[in-house]
Short mmCIF file of C-alpha atoms and ligand atoms in Angstrom, two decimals:
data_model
loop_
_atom_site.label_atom_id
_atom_site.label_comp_id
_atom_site.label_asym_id
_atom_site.label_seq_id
_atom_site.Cartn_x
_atom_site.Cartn_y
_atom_site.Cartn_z
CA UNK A 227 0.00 0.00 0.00
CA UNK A 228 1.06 3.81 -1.20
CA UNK A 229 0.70 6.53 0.94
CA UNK A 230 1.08 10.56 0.20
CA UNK A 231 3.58 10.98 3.32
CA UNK A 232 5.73 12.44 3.69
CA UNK A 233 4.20 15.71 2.04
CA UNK A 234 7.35 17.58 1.29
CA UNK A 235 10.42 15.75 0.05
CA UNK A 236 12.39 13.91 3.30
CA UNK A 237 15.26 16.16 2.91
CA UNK A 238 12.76 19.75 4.14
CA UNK A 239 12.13 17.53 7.29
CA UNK A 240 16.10 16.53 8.03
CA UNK A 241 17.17 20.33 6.75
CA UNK A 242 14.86 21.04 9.71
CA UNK A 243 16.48 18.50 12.00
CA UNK A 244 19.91 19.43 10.87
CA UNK A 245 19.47 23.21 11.90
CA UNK A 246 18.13 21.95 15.19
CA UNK A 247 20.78 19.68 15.95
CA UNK A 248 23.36 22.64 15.27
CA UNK A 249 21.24 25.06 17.65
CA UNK A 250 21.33 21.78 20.56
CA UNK A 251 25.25 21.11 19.93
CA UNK A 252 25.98 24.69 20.37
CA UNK A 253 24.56 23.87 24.24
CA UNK A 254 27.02 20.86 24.39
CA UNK A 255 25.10 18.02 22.17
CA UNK A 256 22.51 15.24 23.59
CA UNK A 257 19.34 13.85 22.95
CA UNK A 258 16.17 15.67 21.46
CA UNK A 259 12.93 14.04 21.90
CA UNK A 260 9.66 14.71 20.85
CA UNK A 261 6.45 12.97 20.32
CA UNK A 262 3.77 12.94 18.08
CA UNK A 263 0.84 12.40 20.49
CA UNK A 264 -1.74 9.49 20.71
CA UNK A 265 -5.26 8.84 19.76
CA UNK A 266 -7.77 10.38 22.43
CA UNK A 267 -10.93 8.58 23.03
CA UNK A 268 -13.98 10.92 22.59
CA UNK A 269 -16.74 8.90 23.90
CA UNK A 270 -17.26 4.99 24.82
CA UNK A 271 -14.44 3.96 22.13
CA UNK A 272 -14.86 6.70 19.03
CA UNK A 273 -12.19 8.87 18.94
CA UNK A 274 -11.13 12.56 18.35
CA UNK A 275 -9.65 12.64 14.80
CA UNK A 276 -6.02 12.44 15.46
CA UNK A 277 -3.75 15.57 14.80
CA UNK A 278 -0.22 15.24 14.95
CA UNK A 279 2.03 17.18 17.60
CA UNK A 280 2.92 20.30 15.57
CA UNK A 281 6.88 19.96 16.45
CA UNK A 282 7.22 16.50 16.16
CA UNK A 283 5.32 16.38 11.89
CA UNK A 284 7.55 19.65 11.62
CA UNK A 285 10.86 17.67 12.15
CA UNK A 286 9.25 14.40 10.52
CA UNK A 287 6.63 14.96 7.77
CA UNK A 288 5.33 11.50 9.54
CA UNK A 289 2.06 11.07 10.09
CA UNK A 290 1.02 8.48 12.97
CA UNK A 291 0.33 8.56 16.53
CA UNK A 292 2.85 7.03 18.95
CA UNK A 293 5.63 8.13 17.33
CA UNK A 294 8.93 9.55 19.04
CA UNK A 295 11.67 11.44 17.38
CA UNK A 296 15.25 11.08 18.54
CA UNK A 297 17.71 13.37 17.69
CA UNK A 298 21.19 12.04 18.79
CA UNK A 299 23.33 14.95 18.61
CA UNK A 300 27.37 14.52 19.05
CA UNK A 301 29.76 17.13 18.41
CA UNK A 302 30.86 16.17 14.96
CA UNK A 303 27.83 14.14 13.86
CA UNK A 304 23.97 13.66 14.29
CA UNK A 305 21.46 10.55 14.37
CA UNK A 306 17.92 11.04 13.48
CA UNK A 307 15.79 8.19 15.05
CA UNK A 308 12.50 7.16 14.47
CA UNK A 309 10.57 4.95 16.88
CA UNK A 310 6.84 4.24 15.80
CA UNK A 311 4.01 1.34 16.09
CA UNK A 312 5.15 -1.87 14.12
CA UNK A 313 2.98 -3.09 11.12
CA UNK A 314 0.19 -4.84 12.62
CA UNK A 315 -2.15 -7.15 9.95
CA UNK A 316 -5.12 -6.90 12.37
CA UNK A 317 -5.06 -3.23 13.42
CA UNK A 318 -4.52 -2.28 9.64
CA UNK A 319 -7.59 -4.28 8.76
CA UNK A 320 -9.67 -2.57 11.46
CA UNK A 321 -7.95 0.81 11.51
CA UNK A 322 -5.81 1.49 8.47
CA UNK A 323 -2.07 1.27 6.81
CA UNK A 324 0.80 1.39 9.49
CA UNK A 325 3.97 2.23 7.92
CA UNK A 326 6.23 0.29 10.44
CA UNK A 327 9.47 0.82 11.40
CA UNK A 328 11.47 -0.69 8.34
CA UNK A 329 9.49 0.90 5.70
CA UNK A 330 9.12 4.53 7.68
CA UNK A 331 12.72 4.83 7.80
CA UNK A 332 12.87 4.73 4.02
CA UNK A 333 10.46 6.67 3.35
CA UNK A 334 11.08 9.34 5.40
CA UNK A 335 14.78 9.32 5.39
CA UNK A 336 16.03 7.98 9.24
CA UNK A 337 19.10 6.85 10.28
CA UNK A 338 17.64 4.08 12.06
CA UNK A 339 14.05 3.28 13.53
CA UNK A 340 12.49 0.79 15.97
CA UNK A 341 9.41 -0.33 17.25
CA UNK A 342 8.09 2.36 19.74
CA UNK A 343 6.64 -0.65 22.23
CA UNK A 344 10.97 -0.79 22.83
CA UNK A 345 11.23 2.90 23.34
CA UNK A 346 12.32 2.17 26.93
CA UNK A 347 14.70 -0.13 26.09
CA UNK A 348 16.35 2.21 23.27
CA UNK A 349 16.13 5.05 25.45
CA UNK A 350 18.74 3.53 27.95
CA UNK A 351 20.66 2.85 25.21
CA UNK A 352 20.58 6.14 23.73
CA UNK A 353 20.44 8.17 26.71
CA UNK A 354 23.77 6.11 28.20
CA UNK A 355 26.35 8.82 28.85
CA UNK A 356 24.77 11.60 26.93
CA UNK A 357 25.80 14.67 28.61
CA UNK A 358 21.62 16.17 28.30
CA UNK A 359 18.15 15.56 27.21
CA UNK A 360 16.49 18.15 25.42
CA UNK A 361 11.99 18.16 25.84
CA UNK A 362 9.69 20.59 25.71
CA UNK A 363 9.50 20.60 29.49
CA UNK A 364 5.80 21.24 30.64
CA UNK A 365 4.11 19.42 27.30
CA UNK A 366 4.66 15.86 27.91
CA UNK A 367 4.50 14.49 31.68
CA UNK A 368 4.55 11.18 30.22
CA UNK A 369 7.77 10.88 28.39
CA UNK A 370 9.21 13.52 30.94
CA UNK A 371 8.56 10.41 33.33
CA UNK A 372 10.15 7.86 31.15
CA UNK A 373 12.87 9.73 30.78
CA UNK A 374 13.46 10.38 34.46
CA UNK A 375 12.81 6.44 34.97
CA UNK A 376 15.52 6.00 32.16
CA UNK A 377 17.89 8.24 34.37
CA UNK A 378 17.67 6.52 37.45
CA UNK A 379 18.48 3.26 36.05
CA UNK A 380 21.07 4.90 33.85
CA UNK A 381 22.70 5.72 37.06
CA UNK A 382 22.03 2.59 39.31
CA UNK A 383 24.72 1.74 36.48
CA UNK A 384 27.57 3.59 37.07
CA UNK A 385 29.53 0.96 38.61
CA UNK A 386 29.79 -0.97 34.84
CA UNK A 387 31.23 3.05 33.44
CA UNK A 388 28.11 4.16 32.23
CA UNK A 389 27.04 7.91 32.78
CA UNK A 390 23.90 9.12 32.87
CA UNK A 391 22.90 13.12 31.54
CA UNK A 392 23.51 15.52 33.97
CA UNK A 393 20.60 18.09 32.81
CA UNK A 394 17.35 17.86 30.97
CA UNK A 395 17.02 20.78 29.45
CA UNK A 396 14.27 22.87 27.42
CA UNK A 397 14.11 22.83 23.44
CA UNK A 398 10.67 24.61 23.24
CA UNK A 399 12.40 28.22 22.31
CA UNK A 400 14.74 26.87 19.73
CA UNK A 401 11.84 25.26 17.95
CA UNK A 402 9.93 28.29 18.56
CA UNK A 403 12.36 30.07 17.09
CA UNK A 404 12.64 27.53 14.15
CA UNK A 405 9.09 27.77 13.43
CA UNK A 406 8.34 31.64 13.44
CA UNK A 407 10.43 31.84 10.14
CA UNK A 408 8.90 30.19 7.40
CA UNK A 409 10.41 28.66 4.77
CA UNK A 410 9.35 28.29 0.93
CA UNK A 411 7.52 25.28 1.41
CA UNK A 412 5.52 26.61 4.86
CA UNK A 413 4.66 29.79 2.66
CA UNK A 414 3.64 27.65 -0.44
CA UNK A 415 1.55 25.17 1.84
CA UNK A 416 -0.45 28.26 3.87
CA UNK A 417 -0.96 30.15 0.99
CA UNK A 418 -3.18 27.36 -0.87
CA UNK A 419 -4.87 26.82 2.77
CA UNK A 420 -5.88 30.56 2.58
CA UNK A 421 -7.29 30.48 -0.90
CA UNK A 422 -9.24 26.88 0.02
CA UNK A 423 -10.28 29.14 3.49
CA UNK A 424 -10.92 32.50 0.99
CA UNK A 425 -13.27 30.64 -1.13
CA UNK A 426 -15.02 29.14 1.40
CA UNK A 427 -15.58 32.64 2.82
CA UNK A 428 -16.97 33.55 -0.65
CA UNK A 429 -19.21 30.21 -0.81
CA UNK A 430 -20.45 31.47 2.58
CA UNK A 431 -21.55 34.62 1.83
CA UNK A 432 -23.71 33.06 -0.86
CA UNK A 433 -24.95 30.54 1.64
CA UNK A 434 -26.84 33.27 3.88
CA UNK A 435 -29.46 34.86 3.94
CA UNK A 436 -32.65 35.49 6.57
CA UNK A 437 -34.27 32.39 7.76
CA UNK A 438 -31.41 30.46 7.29
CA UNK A 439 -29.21 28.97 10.71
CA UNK A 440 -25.56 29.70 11.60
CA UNK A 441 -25.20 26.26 11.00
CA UNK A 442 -26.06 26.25 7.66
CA UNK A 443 -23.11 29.01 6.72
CA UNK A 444 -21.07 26.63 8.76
CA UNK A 445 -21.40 24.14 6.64
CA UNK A 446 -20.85 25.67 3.42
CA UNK A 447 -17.66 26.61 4.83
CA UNK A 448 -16.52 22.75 6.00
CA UNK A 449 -18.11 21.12 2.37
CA UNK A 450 -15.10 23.76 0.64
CA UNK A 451 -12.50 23.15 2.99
CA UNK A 452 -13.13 19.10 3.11
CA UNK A 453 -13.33 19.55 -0.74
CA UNK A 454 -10.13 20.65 -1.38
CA UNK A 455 -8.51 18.59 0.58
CA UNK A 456 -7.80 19.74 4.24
CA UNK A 457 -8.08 17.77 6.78
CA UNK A 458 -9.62 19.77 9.72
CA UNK A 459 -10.99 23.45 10.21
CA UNK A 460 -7.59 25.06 11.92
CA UNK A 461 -10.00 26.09 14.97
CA UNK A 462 -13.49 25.95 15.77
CA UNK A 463 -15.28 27.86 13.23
CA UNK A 464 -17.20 31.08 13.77
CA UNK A 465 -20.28 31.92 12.65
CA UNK A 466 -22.21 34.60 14.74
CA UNK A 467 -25.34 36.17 13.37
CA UNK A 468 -26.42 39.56 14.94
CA UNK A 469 -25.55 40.13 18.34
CA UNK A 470 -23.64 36.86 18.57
CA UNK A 471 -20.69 38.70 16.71
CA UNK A 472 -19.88 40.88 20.18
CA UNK A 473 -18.81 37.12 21.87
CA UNK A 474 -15.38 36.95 20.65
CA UNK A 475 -14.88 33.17 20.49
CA UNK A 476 -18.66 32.42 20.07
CA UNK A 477 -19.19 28.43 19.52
CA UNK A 478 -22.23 27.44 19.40
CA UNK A 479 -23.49 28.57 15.60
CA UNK A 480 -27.04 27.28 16.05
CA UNK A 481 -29.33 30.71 15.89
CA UNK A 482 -31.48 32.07 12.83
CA UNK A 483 -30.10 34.80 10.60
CA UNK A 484 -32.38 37.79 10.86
CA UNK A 485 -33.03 40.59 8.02
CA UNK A 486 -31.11 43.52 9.41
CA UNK A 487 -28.42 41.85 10.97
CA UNK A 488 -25.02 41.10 10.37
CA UNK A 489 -23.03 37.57 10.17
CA UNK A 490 -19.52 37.41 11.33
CA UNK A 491 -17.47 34.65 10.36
CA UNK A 492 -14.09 33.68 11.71
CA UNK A 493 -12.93 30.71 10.06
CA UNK A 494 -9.82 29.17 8.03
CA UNK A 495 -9.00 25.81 6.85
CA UNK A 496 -6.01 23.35 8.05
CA UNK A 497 -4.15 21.86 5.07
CA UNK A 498 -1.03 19.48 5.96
CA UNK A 499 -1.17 21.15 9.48
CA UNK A 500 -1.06 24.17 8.56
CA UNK A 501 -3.56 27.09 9.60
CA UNK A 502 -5.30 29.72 7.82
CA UNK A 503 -7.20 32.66 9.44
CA UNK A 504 -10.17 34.67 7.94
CA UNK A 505 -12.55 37.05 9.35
CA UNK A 506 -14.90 38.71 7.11
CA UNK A 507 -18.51 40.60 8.10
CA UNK A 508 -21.09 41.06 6.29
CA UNK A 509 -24.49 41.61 6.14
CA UNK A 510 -27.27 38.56 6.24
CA UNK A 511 -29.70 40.75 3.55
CA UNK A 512 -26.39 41.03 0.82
CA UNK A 513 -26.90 45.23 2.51
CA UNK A 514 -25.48 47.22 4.86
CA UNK A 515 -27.30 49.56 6.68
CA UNK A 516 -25.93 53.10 7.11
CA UNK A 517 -25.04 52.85 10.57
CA UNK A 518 -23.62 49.21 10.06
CA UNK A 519 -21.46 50.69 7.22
CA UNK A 520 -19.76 53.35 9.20
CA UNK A 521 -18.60 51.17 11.72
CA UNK A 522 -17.16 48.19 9.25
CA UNK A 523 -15.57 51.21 7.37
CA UNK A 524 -13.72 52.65 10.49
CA UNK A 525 -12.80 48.71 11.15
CA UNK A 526 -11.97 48.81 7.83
CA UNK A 527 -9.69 51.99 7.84
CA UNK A 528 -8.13 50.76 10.48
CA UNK A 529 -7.09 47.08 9.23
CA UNK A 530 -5.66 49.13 6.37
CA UNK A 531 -3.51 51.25 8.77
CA UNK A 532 -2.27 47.96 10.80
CA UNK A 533 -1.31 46.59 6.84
CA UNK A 534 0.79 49.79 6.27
CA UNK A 535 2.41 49.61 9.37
CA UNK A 536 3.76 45.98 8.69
CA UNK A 537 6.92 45.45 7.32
CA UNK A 538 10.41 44.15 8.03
CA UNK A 539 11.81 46.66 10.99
CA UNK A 540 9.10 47.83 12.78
CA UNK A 541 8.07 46.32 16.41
CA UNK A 542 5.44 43.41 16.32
CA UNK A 543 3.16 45.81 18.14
CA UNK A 544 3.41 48.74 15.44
CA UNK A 545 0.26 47.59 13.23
CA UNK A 546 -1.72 47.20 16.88
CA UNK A 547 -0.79 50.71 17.72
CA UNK A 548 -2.18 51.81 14.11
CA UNK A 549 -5.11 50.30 14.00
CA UNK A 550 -6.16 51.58 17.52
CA UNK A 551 -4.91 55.13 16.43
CA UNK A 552 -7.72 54.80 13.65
CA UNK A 553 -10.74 52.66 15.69
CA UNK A 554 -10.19 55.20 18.48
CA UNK A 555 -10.86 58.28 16.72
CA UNK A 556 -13.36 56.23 14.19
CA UNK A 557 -15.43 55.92 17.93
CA UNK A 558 -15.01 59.48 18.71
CA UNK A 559 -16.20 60.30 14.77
CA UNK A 560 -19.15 57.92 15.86
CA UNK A 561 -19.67 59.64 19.17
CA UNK A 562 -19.54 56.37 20.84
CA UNK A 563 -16.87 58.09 23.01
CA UNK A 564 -15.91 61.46 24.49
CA UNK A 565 -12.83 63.40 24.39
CA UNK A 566 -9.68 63.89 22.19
CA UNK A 567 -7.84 61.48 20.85
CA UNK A 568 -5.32 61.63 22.71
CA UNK A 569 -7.80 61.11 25.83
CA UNK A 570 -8.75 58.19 24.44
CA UNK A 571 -5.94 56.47 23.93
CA UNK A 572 -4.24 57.61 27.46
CA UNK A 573 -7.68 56.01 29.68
CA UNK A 574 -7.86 52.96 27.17
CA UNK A 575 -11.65 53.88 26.80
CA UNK A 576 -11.78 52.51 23.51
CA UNK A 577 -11.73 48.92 25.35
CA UNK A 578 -14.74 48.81 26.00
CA UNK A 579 -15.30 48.27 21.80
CA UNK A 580 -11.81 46.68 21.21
CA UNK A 581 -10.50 44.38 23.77
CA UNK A 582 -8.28 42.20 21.65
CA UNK A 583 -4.86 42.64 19.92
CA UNK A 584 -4.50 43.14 16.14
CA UNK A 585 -2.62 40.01 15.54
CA UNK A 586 -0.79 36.59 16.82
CA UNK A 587 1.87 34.44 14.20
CA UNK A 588 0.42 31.52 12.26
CA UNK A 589 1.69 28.83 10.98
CA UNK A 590 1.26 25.12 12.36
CA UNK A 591 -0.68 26.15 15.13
CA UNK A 592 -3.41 28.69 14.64
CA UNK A 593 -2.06 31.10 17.22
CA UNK A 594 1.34 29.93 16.50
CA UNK A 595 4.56 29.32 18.81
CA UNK A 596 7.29 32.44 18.84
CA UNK A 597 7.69 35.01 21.01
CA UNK A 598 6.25 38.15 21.06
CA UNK A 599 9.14 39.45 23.25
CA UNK A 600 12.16 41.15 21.75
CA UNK A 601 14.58 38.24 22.72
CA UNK A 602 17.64 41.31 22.24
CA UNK A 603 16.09 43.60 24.47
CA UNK A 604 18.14 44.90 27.28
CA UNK A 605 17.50 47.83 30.04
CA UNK A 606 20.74 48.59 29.62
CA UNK A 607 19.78 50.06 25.97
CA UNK A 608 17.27 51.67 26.77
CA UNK A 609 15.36 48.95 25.42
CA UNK A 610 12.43 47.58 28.22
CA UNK A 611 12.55 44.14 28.78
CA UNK A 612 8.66 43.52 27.37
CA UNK A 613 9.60 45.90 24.30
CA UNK A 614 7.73 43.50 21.77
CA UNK A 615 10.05 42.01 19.09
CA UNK A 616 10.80 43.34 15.79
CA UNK A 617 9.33 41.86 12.61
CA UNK A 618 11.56 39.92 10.18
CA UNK A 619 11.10 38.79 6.47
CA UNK A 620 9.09 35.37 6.55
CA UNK A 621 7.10 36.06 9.61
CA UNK A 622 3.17 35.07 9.28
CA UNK A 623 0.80 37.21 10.96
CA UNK A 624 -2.71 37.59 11.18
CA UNK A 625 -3.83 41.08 11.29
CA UNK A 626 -7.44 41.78 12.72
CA UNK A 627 -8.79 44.88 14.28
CA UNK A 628 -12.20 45.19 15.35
CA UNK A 629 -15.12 46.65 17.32
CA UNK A 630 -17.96 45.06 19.22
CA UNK A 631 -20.74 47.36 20.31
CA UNK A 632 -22.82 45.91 23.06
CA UNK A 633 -26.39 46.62 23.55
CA UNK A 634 -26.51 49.60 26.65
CA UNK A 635 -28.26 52.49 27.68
CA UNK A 636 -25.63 55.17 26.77
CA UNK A 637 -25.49 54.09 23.14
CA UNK A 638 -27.20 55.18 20.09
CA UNK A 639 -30.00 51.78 19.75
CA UNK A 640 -28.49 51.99 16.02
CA UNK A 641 -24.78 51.03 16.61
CA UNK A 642 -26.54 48.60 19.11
CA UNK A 643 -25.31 44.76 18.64
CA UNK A 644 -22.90 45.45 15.88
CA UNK A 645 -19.72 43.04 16.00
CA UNK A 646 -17.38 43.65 13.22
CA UNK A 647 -14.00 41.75 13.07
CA UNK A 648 -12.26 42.00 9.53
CA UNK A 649 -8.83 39.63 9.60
CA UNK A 650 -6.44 38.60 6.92
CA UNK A 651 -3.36 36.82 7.12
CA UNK A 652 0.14 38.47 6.11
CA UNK A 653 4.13 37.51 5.07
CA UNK A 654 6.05 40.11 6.69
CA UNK A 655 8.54 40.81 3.50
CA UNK A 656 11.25 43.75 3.48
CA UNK A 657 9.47 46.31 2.14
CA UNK A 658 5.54 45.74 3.68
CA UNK A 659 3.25 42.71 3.63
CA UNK A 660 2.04 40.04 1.62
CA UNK A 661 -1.88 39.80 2.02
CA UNK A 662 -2.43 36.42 0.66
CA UNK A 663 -6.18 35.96 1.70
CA UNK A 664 -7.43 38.68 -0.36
CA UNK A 665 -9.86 36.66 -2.60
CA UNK A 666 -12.24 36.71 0.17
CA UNK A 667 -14.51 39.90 -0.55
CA UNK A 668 -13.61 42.86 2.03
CA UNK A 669 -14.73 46.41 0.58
CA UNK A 670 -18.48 47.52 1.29
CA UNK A 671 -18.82 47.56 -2.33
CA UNK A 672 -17.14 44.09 -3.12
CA UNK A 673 -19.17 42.36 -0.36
CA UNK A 674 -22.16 44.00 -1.67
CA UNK A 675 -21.50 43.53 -5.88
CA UNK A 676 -21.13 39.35 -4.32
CA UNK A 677 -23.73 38.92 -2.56
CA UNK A 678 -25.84 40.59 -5.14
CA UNK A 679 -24.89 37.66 -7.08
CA UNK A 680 -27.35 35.23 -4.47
CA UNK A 681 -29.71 32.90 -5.68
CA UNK A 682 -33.57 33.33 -4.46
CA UNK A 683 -32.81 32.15 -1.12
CA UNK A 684 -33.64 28.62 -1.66
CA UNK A 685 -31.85 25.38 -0.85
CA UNK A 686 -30.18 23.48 -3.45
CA UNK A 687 -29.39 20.47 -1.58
CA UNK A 688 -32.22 18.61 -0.72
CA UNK A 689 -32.92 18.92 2.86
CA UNK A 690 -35.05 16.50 5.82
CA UNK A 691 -37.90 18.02 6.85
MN1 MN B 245 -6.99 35.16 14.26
#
């Protein structure tokens, strides 16, 4: 039996492993480990569709559960070992294709593999005077125990010469690091996820209209990504009609679209485990109202202002700081605040309408690993330690300002309910950004000229009664 793994050419995975092992032999050399997760049982004995651990498919390209990566690094030379579950005739009948050990390490270009029921076993063996192991400390208690049970007997040893590490260290921030720069293939692989994720949007739009459920938009969304390939929604899909839209991470998608109101939808496809990001608003009747309209176009003006302000150079925070510069005074314009500018700004009134940042990286993980910190920031330069970091060609960003206007006595009844969240995804590159989710209709007049092009609200596909 064939299989499509690994996605990108074994030598993008050991590149990947390669760079790593420098960055761990730099610290004096040992052992990386990391895992690939398990299957989790949802209810009675179905499943949760299994997702591999974003670090361990990013060093591997391989795609099973109970898999282990280890990363023997010495000072002139590196293993890469895979451990994973052995072909098994009866599971494969009942469950699917196993690759196995033998045929894994071929295929995805090891050094050497074994069967992952022996990972004790070649643990002791691996670990045996190593001078460190290198986890991601916090993420897995379970090998962090091996490992520690692997130490003691490593030392209960020492009379035959054998050493055990002296240190197991952390190798979350190198990977962190690893992962916030993206490489050809990355950007190739998340910018087809955002045009699956953009048409979707587009197929979404032309799936509402009154009468019809949250639900409904929802899955016009999941039949295009599932269509084209990818494998899960990256997150839980939103799809908030009305007043809905003002709960940030609304989940449960199961109320009528109304005439009058508008839809929000925050959703993006996974493809290969990567994530895209869209938010779009729009209205459920294909029209915005004239209050509606000026508050997507301040959202609007200010997602523009965030796009200017990103580019190789500036700090991570700079298109934050420009889109609030623009949503505050847009709220002043609206006279759903008081004061100057200035004012404004200083009390952090606008909150009350924009309690989010403007961004977060993507990549494997939806809100992706990196820090936001500048890692080179010192007092000492005037810099403050929690300066955020500066943004660097190959960075992947989302960038997604917008304002939620609760129903309350001390505001206009015709701003009342509005939740408007535009969000594209961006490349930082030298010069500005790359939007690459632009097919998804944005403008007043775009969303407007689309969903003009609506059937009669009918449904196509037959539906129960
Ligand atoms: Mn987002």
């Amino acid at each position: 039996m064939s299989s499509f793994y690994p996605t990108q050419k074994p030598s993008v995975y050991a590149k990947r492993r390669a760079k790593l092992a420098q960055a761990v032999r730099a610290q004096g050399g040992g052992v990386v480990l990391i895992r690939s997760g398990e299957e989790i049982m949802r209810n009675r004995d179905s499943d949760y569709p299994f997702r591999t651990d974003s670090y361990f498919y990013y060093l591997t390209g391989f795609p099973e559960p109970e898999g282990c990566l280890a990363l023997v690094v010495g000072q002139e030379s590196t293993q890469s070992i895979l451990l994973c579950r052995e072909k098994n005739e009866e599971r494969e009948i009942w469950d699917g294709f196993r690759y196995g050990p033998k045929a894994a390490r071929k295929q995805f270009g090891f050094d050497n593999s074994y069967p992952v029921d022996e990972l004790e076993e070649v643990l002791e063996n691996l670990l045996a005077n190593q001078p460190a192991v290198f986890l991601r400390l916090g993420e897995d208690p379970e090998l962090e125990g091996g490992v520690s049970e692997v130490l003691k007997t490593l030392r209960g040893k020492v009379r035959m010469g054998i050493g055990a590490p002296h240190s197991v260290q952390d190798v979350s921030h190198i990977l962190d690091e690893m992962r916030l720069f993206k490489g050809k293939e990355e950007l190739d692989t998340m910018r087809r996820a955002a045009s699956i994720s953009a048409f979707a949007h587009q197929q979404a739009m032309l799936a509402t209209h009154p009468g019809a459920h949250e639900y409904e938009v929802e899955a016009a969304l999941l039949y295009i990504f599932k269509r084209h390939g990818s494998e899960f929604p990256a997150y839980g899909s939103i799809v908030a009609g009305g007043e809905n839209a003002c709960v940030l991470h609304y989940r449960a998608n199961n109320a009528e679209l109304k005439d009058g109101d508008l839809l929000l939808i925050d959703a993006g496809c996974e493809l290969d485990c990567y994530a895209s990001d869209i938010t779009r608003t729009f209205p459920v009747n294909g029209k915005f109202s004239k209050a509606q309209q000026a508050v997507y176009e301040v959202v609007l003006e200010a997602q523009y202002a965030a796009i200017a302000a990103t580019k190789a150079g500036v700090r991570f925070n700079a298109p934050h700081d420009a889109a609030v510069k623009v949503l505050a005074q847009g709220l002043i314009d609206l006279k759903l605040l008081n004061g100057g500018l200035d004012e404004v700004l200083e009390s952090g009134s606008y909150r009350r309408f924009y309690m989010h940042r403007t961004g977060h990286w993507l990549g494997m993980d939806v809100h992706d690993c990196g820090s936001y910190r500048d890692p080179s920031a010192k007092p000492e330069d005037g810099v403050a330690p929690h300066t955020s970091r500066k943004l660097k060609e190959n960075m992947v960003l989302t960038i997604e300002p917008g304002l939620y206007i609760r129903a309350a006595e001390d505001i206009d009844s015709k701003y009342h309910n509005i939740g408007i969240r535009i969000e594209d995804d961006a490349i930082v590159t030298k010069t500005g950004c790359e939007i690459y989710t632009h097919e998804a209709p944005k403008t007043v007049a775009d969303i407007q000229k689309w969903m003009a092009k609506r059937a009669a609200p009918k449904n196509k596909i037959a539906k129960i009664k």
